[in-house]
Amino acid sequence: MVFQLGSALLDACVLAILQKEDAYGYKLTQEAKKVMNVSESTLYPVLRRLMKEGYLETYDQEYQGRNRRYYRLTDSGRVKCQYYLAEWDLFSKNVDSILKGGNEND
Amino acid sequence: MTKKEYIYHLKNRLRNLPIDEVESAVDYVSELFDEAGEENAEEVARDLGSPAKFAAQIRAEYAINQHCLPEDTTTVYREKPKSNNGWKTLALILLGIAALPVGLPLVLVLAVLIFVAVVVGVCLLFALGCVLLAGFIAVCSLVYAGFKMLTVSLASGLMSIGLGLIGISGVVLIATAAIYLFIKLKPIVINGFANLYNRLKGDKEHVDE
């Protein structure tokens, strides 16, 4: 992966993944790794911080005798996710117009 | 590395953190190992990176959260900072930066810069202290001389005392201002390093340990 994922983009991706549905730790990291080249050790502090900032909450569920810790968005987490999506739309459009040039409408 | 070994080393490195922080990290790692299955333990350990590096990242993030958490977030988890004078925070953040895969040269450069900054800072402080002390002694002797002069010439004596007292208050003011500046600058410096850490950590290549 050529481009660096800044800390904000990491947050945004984690929130977006959870917006679709709740996920337990392992599943969340698997999903994240599909789209970003990050390690689980990078993701853990992100999850922890998002939780402390009130965007995520956790709950536990038993599965085959194991304990799974699920993550889900809080209301403020949903709001933050929308915010990031809007910011990304703006940002990616700007990057597109520079990288791909050509069809400048403004 | 097996799950047990990994968790043992991780716990060892995290032993200075609050118990719920340690447990949270251990739970997270446990789940990863359990879900992947025993046969994949090596791969999980490799993906996570060395326990030492992982622990350094956890400690750095913890320190940053303690220090920089904004006041208006509705957080459930905000803990009261312990008797933290900021230097410990800075040290943890620097450790976190060192744990990132940004290469040895950058770490060395940072280390040298920090060392130089510390030396310069200490020298400046010492110089300031000497100047203030000298000034203080000078104005005190002015007051003393003033008292002695009272018997000879009342006006001169009083003026000397007056000037001396003004001088003393000037010195005290400067010293207070210096201390105030120092206290104000410290969070700015720490925030600067915290931002550097956040900027650097973004994307991570898989590192084969």
mmCIF file of C-alpha atoms in Angstrom:
data_model
loop_
_atom_site.group_PDB
_atom_site.id
_atom_site.type_symbol
_atom_site.label_atom_id
_atom_site.label_comp_id
_atom_site.label_asym_id
_atom_site.label_seq_id
_atom_site.Cartn_x
_atom_site.Cartn_y
_atom_site.Cartn_z
ATOM 1 C CA MET A 1 0.000 0.000 0.000
ATOM 2 C CA VAL A 2 1.547 3.220 -1.218
ATOM 3 C CA PHE A 3 -0.400 5.782 0.735
ATOM 4 C CA GLN A 4 -0.201 6.193 4.485
ATOM 5 C CA LEU A 5 -3.350 5.825 6.509
ATOM 6 C CA GLY A 6 -3.427 8.705 8.928
ATOM 7 C CA SER A 7 -4.810 8.291 12.390
ATOM 8 C CA ALA A 8 -8.106 9.972 11.466
ATOM 9 C CA LEU A 9 -8.628 7.683 8.501
ATOM 10 C CA LEU A 10 -8.023 4.653 10.701
ATOM 11 C CA ASP A 11 -10.715 5.899 13.063
ATOM 12 C CA ALA A 12 -13.064 6.541 10.170
ATOM 13 C CA CYS A 13 -12.620 3.044 8.754
ATOM 14 C CA VAL A 14 -13.167 1.346 12.097
ATOM 15 C CA LEU A 15 -16.329 3.381 12.691
ATOM 16 C CA ALA A 16 -17.582 2.663 9.179
ATOM 17 C CA ILE A 17 -17.029 -1.081 9.561
ATOM 18 C CA LEU A 18 -19.001 -1.065 12.793
ATOM 19 C CA GLN A 19 -21.735 1.052 11.312
ATOM 20 C CA LYS A 20 -22.713 -1.833 9.077
ATOM 21 C CA GLU A 21 -22.953 -4.235 11.988
ATOM 22 C CA ASP A 22 -21.509 -4.965 15.406
ATOM 23 C CA ALA A 23 -18.378 -7.065 15.343
ATOM 24 C CA TYR A 24 -16.230 -8.887 17.838
ATOM 25 C CA GLY A 25 -12.527 -8.140 18.081
ATOM 26 C CA TYR A 26 -11.186 -10.845 15.803
ATOM 27 C CA LYS A 27 -13.814 -10.292 13.103
ATOM 28 C CA LEU A 28 -13.292 -6.545 13.226
ATOM 29 C CA THR A 29 -9.569 -6.860 12.696
ATOM 30 C CA GLN A 30 -10.109 -9.317 9.839
ATOM 31 C CA GLU A 31 -12.479 -6.883 8.141
ATOM 32 C CA ALA A 32 -10.103 -4.001 8.705
ATOM 33 C CA LYS A 33 -7.190 -5.935 7.258
ATOM 34 C CA LYS A 34 -9.158 -6.601 4.079
ATOM 35 C CA VAL A 35 -9.102 -2.934 3.209
ATOM 36 C CA MET A 36 -6.178 -1.512 5.123
ATOM 37 C CA ASN A 37 -2.692 -2.851 5.582
ATOM 38 C CA VAL A 38 -2.740 -2.608 9.349
ATOM 39 C CA SER A 39 -1.767 -4.998 12.077
ATOM 40 C CA GLU A 40 -3.926 -5.973 15.029
ATOM 41 C CA SER A 41 -1.533 -4.172 17.306
ATOM 42 C CA THR A 42 -2.208 -0.913 15.482
ATOM 43 C CA LEU A 43 -5.957 -1.434 15.711
ATOM 44 C CA TYR A 44 -6.124 -2.164 19.412
ATOM 45 C CA PRO A 45 -5.111 1.343 20.576
ATOM 46 C CA VAL A 46 -7.523 2.822 18.023
ATOM 47 C CA LEU A 47 -10.388 0.763 19.454
ATOM 48 C CA ARG A 48 -9.393 1.641 22.984
ATOM 49 C CA ARG A 49 -9.261 5.354 22.245
ATOM 50 C CA LEU A 50 -12.561 5.397 20.348
ATOM 51 C CA MET A 51 -14.099 3.701 23.354
ATOM 52 C CA LYS A 52 -12.644 6.228 25.777
ATOM 53 C CA GLU A 53 -13.881 9.050 23.586
ATOM 54 C CA GLY A 54 -17.374 7.591 23.771
ATOM 55 C CA TYR A 55 -17.823 6.568 20.137
ATOM 56 C CA LEU A 56 -17.817 2.834 20.813
ATOM 57 C CA GLU A 57 -19.095 0.564 23.505
ATOM 58 C CA THR A 58 -18.464 -3.096 24.131
ATOM 59 C CA TYR A 59 -20.544 -6.042 25.249
ATOM 60 C CA ASP A 60 -19.620 -9.645 25.786
ATOM 61 C CA GLN A 61 -21.254 -12.709 24.312
ATOM 62 C CA GLU A 62 -20.537 -16.361 24.872
ATOM 63 C CA TYR A 63 -19.660 -18.495 21.882
ATOM 64 C CA GLN A 64 -18.672 -22.155 22.128
ATOM 65 C CA GLY A 65 -17.482 -21.660 25.657
ATOM 66 C CA ARG A 66 -15.331 -18.702 24.689
ATOM 67 C CA ASN A 67 -16.005 -15.079 25.424
ATOM 68 C CA ARG A 68 -16.336 -12.713 22.515
ATOM 69 C CA ARG A 69 -16.093 -8.982 23.068
ATOM 70 C CA TYR A 70 -18.372 -7.175 20.641
ATOM 71 C CA TYR A 71 -17.978 -3.560 19.617
ATOM 72 C CA ARG A 72 -20.812 -1.303 18.573
ATOM 73 C CA LEU A 73 -21.239 2.358 17.747
ATOM 74 C CA THR A 74 -22.804 4.706 20.242
ATOM 75 C CA ASP A 75 -25.037 7.551 19.139
ATOM 76 C CA SER A 76 -22.114 9.943 19.128
ATOM 77 C CA GLY A 77 -20.177 7.256 17.257
ATOM 78 C CA ARG A 78 -22.799 7.247 14.538
ATOM 79 C CA VAL A 79 -22.624 11.004 14.309
ATOM 80 C CA LYS A 80 -18.837 10.898 14.105
ATOM 81 C CA CYS A 81 -19.039 8.285 11.374
ATOM 82 C CA GLN A 82 -21.279 10.528 9.302
ATOM 83 C CA TYR A 83 -18.895 13.370 9.859
ATOM 84 C CA TYR A 84 -15.972 11.306 8.614
ATOM 85 C CA LEU A 85 -17.949 10.163 5.570
ATOM 86 C CA ALA A 86 -18.725 13.756 4.640
ATOM 87 C CA GLU A 87 -15.108 14.764 5.143
ATOM 88 C CA TRP A 88 -13.922 11.832 3.038
ATOM 89 C CA ASP A 89 -16.292 12.750 0.194
ATOM 90 C CA LEU A 90 -14.843 16.221 0.149
ATOM 91 C CA PHE A 91 -11.269 15.055 0.483
ATOM 92 C CA SER A 92 -11.425 12.292 -2.103
ATOM 93 C CA LYS A 93 -13.106 14.594 -4.623
ATOM 94 C CA ASN A 94 -10.317 17.101 -4.189
ATOM 95 C CA VAL A 95 -7.631 14.453 -4.525
ATOM 96 C CA ASP A 96 -9.356 13.038 -7.589
ATOM 97 C CA SER A 97 -9.462 16.420 -9.271
ATOM 98 C CA ILE A 98 -5.754 16.873 -8.712
ATOM 99 C CA LEU A 99 -4.589 13.362 -9.533
ATOM 100 C CA LYS A 100 -6.881 12.774 -12.457
ATOM 101 C CA GLY A 101 -7.000 16.395 -13.630
ATOM 102 C CA GLY A 102 -8.914 16.672 -16.923
ATOM 103 C CA ASN A 103 -12.587 17.314 -16.297
ATOM 104 C CA GLU A 104 -12.439 20.482 -14.215
ATOM 105 C CA ASN A 105 -15.954 21.787 -13.795
ATOM 106 C CA ASP A 106 -14.923 24.665 -11.591
ATOM 107 C CA MET B 1 5.324 -17.680 20.185
ATOM 108 C CA THR B 2 2.384 -19.348 21.848
ATOM 109 C CA LYS B 3 -0.627 -17.558 23.259
ATOM 110 C CA LYS B 4 0.567 -18.132 26.797
ATOM 111 C CA GLU B 5 4.058 -16.817 26.104
ATOM 112 C CA TYR B 6 2.776 -13.771 24.295
ATOM 113 C CA ILE B 7 0.361 -12.832 27.051
ATOM 114 C CA TYR B 8 3.043 -13.404 29.686
ATOM 115 C CA HIS B 9 5.454 -11.020 27.990
ATOM 116 C CA LEU B 10 2.735 -8.504 27.267
ATOM 117 C CA LYS B 11 1.523 -8.455 30.864
ATOM 118 C CA ASN B 12 5.078 -8.039 32.021
ATOM 119 C CA ARG B 13 5.517 -4.932 29.897
ATOM 120 C CA LEU B 14 2.186 -3.471 30.946
ATOM 121 C CA ARG B 15 2.569 -3.965 34.663
ATOM 122 C CA ASN B 16 2.661 -0.257 35.445
ATOM 123 C CA LEU B 17 -0.725 0.413 33.890
ATOM 124 C CA PRO B 18 -4.068 0.236 35.731
ATOM 125 C CA ILE B 19 -5.491 -3.239 36.042
ATOM 126 C CA ASP B 20 -8.408 -2.664 33.696
ATOM 127 C CA GLU B 21 -6.083 -1.481 30.935
ATOM 128 C CA VAL B 22 -3.989 -4.623 31.275
ATOM 129 C CA GLU B 23 -7.047 -6.873 31.354
ATOM 130 C CA SER B 24 -8.532 -5.204 28.310
ATOM 131 C CA ALA B 25 -5.349 -5.751 26.313
ATOM 132 C CA VAL B 26 -5.043 -9.363 27.480
ATOM 133 C CA ASP B 27 -8.691 -10.055 26.579
ATOM 134 C CA TYR B 28 -8.146 -8.615 23.129
ATOM 135 C CA VAL B 29 -5.061 -10.703 22.480
ATOM 136 C CA SER B 30 -6.657 -13.825 23.972
ATOM 137 C CA GLU B 31 -9.590 -13.540 21.654
ATOM 138 C CA LEU B 32 -7.323 -13.201 18.626
ATOM 139 C CA PHE B 33 -5.399 -16.342 19.529
ATOM 140 C CA ASP B 34 -8.545 -18.297 20.428
ATOM 141 C CA GLU B 35 -10.404 -17.423 17.245
ATOM 142 C CA ALA B 36 -7.458 -18.200 14.995
ATOM 143 C CA GLY B 37 -6.912 -21.555 16.642
ATOM 144 C CA GLU B 38 -3.840 -23.082 18.178
ATOM 145 C CA GLU B 39 -2.358 -24.115 14.871
ATOM 146 C CA ASN B 40 -2.257 -20.466 13.740
ATOM 147 C CA ALA B 41 -0.722 -19.090 16.913
ATOM 148 C CA GLU B 42 2.571 -18.234 15.227
ATOM 149 C CA GLU B 43 0.822 -16.215 12.561
ATOM 150 C CA VAL B 44 -1.218 -14.312 15.130
ATOM 151 C CA ALA B 45 1.914 -13.538 17.101
ATOM 152 C CA ARG B 46 3.633 -12.347 13.943
ATOM 153 C CA ASP B 47 0.717 -10.122 12.938
ATOM 154 C CA LEU B 48 0.610 -8.541 16.356
ATOM 155 C CA GLY B 49 4.318 -7.805 16.385
ATOM 156 C CA SER B 50 6.538 -8.359 19.374
ATOM 157 C CA PRO B 51 4.867 -8.067 22.793
ATOM 158 C CA ALA B 52 7.393 -5.373 23.692
ATOM 159 C CA LYS B 53 6.431 -3.201 20.735
ATOM 160 C CA PHE B 54 2.726 -3.788 21.218
ATOM 161 C CA ALA B 55 3.059 -2.883 24.888
ATOM 162 C CA ALA B 56 4.949 0.293 23.999
ATOM 163 C CA GLN B 57 2.116 1.339 21.681
ATOM 164 C CA ILE B 58 -0.495 0.610 24.326
ATOM 165 C CA ARG B 59 1.410 2.606 26.933
ATOM 166 C CA ALA B 60 1.924 5.524 24.591
ATOM 167 C CA GLU B 61 -1.754 5.690 23.645
ATOM 168 C CA TYR B 62 -2.721 5.396 27.292
ATOM 169 C CA ALA B 63 -0.418 8.275 28.209
ATOM 170 C CA ILE B 64 -1.738 10.427 25.375
ATOM 171 C CA ASN B 65 -5.352 9.720 26.325
ATOM 172 C CA GLN B 66 -4.672 10.612 29.925
ATOM 173 C CA HIS B 67 -3.015 13.835 28.951
ATOM 174 C CA CYS B 68 -4.920 15.108 25.954
ATOM 175 C CA LEU B 69 -8.456 13.836 26.369
ATOM 176 C CA PRO B 70 -10.770 16.761 25.630
ATOM 177 C CA GLU B 71 -12.972 17.930 28.456
ATOM 178 C CA ASP B 72 -16.296 17.900 26.673
ATOM 179 C CA THR B 73 -16.550 14.298 25.478
ATOM 180 C CA THR B 74 -19.196 12.185 27.116
ATOM 181 C CA THR B 75 -16.862 9.374 27.968
ATOM 182 C CA VAL B 76 -17.553 6.571 30.361
ATOM 183 C CA TYR B 77 -13.947 5.567 30.640
ATOM 184 C CA ARG B 78 -12.174 8.796 31.528
ATOM 185 C CA GLU B 79 -9.964 8.077 34.488
ATOM 186 C CA LYS B 80 -8.459 10.692 36.724
ATOM 187 C CA PRO B 81 -4.805 11.192 35.857
ATOM 188 C CA LYS B 82 -2.520 9.990 38.590
ATOM 189 C CA SER B 83 0.123 12.297 40.077
ATOM 190 C CA ASN B 84 1.539 12.774 36.593
ATOM 191 C CA ASN B 85 3.850 15.665 36.104
ATOM 192 C CA GLY B 86 3.935 15.321 32.323
ATOM 193 C CA TRP B 87 7.474 13.990 32.030
ATOM 194 C CA LYS B 88 6.291 10.394 32.378
ATOM 195 C CA THR B 89 3.762 11.053 29.633
ATOM 196 C CA LEU B 90 6.477 12.401 27.380
ATOM 197 C CA ALA B 91 8.706 9.412 28.074
ATOM 198 C CA LEU B 92 5.895 6.973 27.219
ATOM 199 C CA ILE B 93 5.099 8.829 24.004
ATOM 200 C CA LEU B 94 8.750 8.756 22.991
ATOM 201 C CA LEU B 95 8.871 5.027 23.684
ATOM 202 C CA GLY B 96 5.803 4.621 21.505
ATOM 203 C CA ILE B 97 7.439 6.528 18.680
ATOM 204 C CA ALA B 98 10.529 4.355 19.012
ATOM 205 C CA ALA B 99 8.327 1.262 18.754
ATOM 206 C CA LEU B 100 6.894 2.337 15.434
ATOM 207 C CA PRO B 101 8.457 0.892 12.325
ATOM 208 C CA VAL B 102 9.873 4.178 11.122
ATOM 209 C CA GLY B 103 13.395 2.960 11.041
ATOM 210 C CA LEU B 104 16.386 3.329 13.236
ATOM 211 C CA PRO B 105 17.806 6.522 11.694
ATOM 212 C CA LEU B 106 14.753 8.543 12.636
ATOM 213 C CA VAL B 107 14.828 7.268 16.172
ATOM 214 C CA LEU B 108 18.509 8.127 16.461
ATOM 215 C CA VAL B 109 17.940 11.619 15.110
ATOM 216 C CA LEU B 110 15.092 12.139 17.557
ATOM 217 C CA ALA B 111 17.216 10.859 20.428
ATOM 218 C CA VAL B 112 20.071 13.203 19.592
ATOM 219 C CA LEU B 113 17.708 16.161 19.166
ATOM 220 C CA ILE B 114 16.082 15.463 22.497
ATOM 221 C CA PHE B 115 19.433 15.099 24.226
ATOM 222 C CA VAL B 116 20.645 18.393 22.786
ATOM 223 C CA ALA B 117 17.400 20.108 23.716
ATOM 224 C CA VAL B 118 17.674 18.852 27.275
ATOM 225 C CA VAL B 119 21.306 19.989 27.597
ATOM 226 C CA VAL B 120 20.500 23.401 26.146
ATOM 227 C CA GLY B 121 17.451 23.700 28.372
ATOM 228 C CA VAL B 122 19.393 22.848 31.495
ATOM 229 C CA CYS B 123 22.164 25.307 30.604
ATOM 230 C CA LEU B 124 19.663 28.069 29.935
ATOM 231 C CA LEU B 125 17.892 27.414 33.197
ATOM 232 C CA PHE B 126 21.185 27.463 35.069
ATOM 233 C CA ALA B 127 22.213 30.699 33.382
ATOM 234 C CA LEU B 128 18.872 32.281 34.180
ATOM 235 C CA GLY B 129 19.191 31.183 37.760
ATOM 236 C CA CYS B 130 22.635 32.728 38.063
ATOM 237 C CA VAL B 131 21.508 35.997 36.519
ATOM 238 C CA LEU B 132 18.518 36.211 38.822
ATOM 239 C CA LEU B 133 20.636 35.423 41.863
ATOM 240 C CA ALA B 134 23.214 38.027 40.902
ATOM 241 C CA GLY B 135 20.491 40.574 40.337
ATOM 242 C CA PHE B 136 18.930 39.739 43.645
ATOM 243 C CA ILE B 137 22.208 40.136 45.487
ATOM 244 C CA ALA B 138 22.850 43.437 43.716
ATOM 245 C CA VAL B 139 19.527 44.970 44.659
ATOM 246 C CA CYS B 140 19.727 43.687 48.210
ATOM 247 C CA SER B 141 23.073 45.344 48.634
ATOM 248 C CA LEU B 142 21.505 48.499 47.240
ATOM 249 C CA VAL B 143 18.931 48.420 50.024
ATOM 250 C CA TYR B 144 21.606 47.706 52.605
ATOM 251 C CA ALA B 145 23.758 50.553 51.333
ATOM 252 C CA GLY B 146 20.700 52.748 51.451
ATOM 253 C CA PHE B 147 20.146 52.075 55.128
ATOM 254 C CA LYS B 148 23.756 52.850 55.879
ATOM 255 C CA MET B 149 23.482 56.104 53.989
ATOM 256 C CA LEU B 150 20.472 57.230 55.999
ATOM 257 C CA THR B 151 22.661 58.625 58.711
ATOM 258 C CA VAL B 152 24.727 60.601 56.182
ATOM 259 C CA SER B 153 22.043 61.782 53.813
ATOM 260 C CA LEU B 154 18.365 60.991 54.333
ATOM 261 C CA ALA B 155 17.350 61.640 50.739
ATOM 262 C CA SER B 156 20.106 59.558 49.167
ATOM 263 C CA GLY B 157 19.543 56.792 51.642
ATOM 264 C CA LEU B 158 15.812 56.620 51.019
ATOM 265 C CA MET B 159 16.326 56.719 47.266
ATOM 266 C CA SER B 160 18.767 53.859 47.434
ATOM 267 C CA ILE B 161 16.393 51.813 49.555
ATOM 268 C CA GLY B 162 13.529 52.589 47.202
ATOM 269 C CA LEU B 163 15.474 51.635 44.098
ATOM 270 C CA GLY B 164 16.638 48.489 45.794
ATOM 271 C CA LEU B 165 13.103 47.425 46.670
ATOM 272 C CA ILE B 166 11.934 48.102 43.120
ATOM 273 C CA GLY B 167 14.818 45.973 41.936
ATOM 274 C CA ILE B 168 13.852 43.133 44.253
ATOM 275 C CA SER B 169 10.272 43.124 43.001
ATOM 276 C CA GLY B 170 11.589 43.171 39.425
ATOM 277 C CA VAL B 171 13.695 40.095 40.044
ATOM 278 C CA VAL B 172 10.792 38.272 41.671
ATOM 279 C CA LEU B 173 8.547 39.192 38.732
ATOM 280 C CA ILE B 174 11.027 37.848 36.190
ATOM 281 C CA ALA B 175 11.489 34.623 38.127
ATOM 282 C CA THR B 176 7.724 34.128 38.361
ATOM 283 C CA ALA B 177 7.289 34.843 34.654
ATOM 284 C CA ALA B 178 9.995 32.306 33.811
ATOM 285 C CA ILE B 179 8.347 29.611 35.909
ATOM 286 C CA TYR B 180 4.930 30.410 34.405
ATOM 287 C CA LEU B 181 6.336 30.191 30.869
ATOM 288 C CA PHE B 182 7.924 26.861 31.663
ATOM 289 C CA ILE B 183 4.640 25.451 32.987
ATOM 290 C CA LYS B 184 2.752 26.699 29.944
ATOM 291 C CA LEU B 185 5.293 25.335 27.461
ATOM 292 C CA LYS B 186 5.408 21.820 28.819
ATOM 293 C CA PRO B 187 1.926 20.714 27.592
ATOM 294 C CA ILE B 188 2.650 22.273 24.204
ATOM 295 C CA VAL B 189 5.827 20.248 23.857
ATOM 296 C CA ILE B 190 4.080 17.072 24.969
ATOM 297 C CA ASN B 191 1.179 17.689 22.571
ATOM 298 C CA GLY B 192 3.690 18.229 19.802
ATOM 299 C CA PHE B 193 5.173 14.811 20.384
ATOM 300 C CA ALA B 194 1.739 13.249 20.703
ATOM 301 C CA ASN B 195 0.793 14.649 17.297
ATOM 302 C CA LEU B 196 4.042 13.362 15.848
ATOM 303 C CA TYR B 197 3.253 9.917 17.190
ATOM 304 C CA ASN B 198 -0.272 9.988 15.756
ATOM 305 C CA ARG B 199 1.028 11.123 12.396
ATOM 306 C CA LEU B 200 3.648 8.409 12.230
ATOM 307 C CA LYS B 201 1.593 5.464 13.308
ATOM 308 C CA GLY B 202 -0.976 5.479 10.486
ATOM 309 C CA ASP B 203 -0.371 2.658 8.076
ATOM 310 C CA LYS B 204 1.748 -0.305 9.043
ATOM 311 C CA GLU B 205 3.446 -2.846 6.858
ATOM 312 C CA HIS B 206 3.495 -6.347 8.203
ATOM 313 C CA VAL B 207 6.769 -6.709 10.010
ATOM 314 C CA ASP B 208 8.325 -10.102 10.136
ATOM 315 C CA GLU B 209 9.732 -10.326 13.621
#
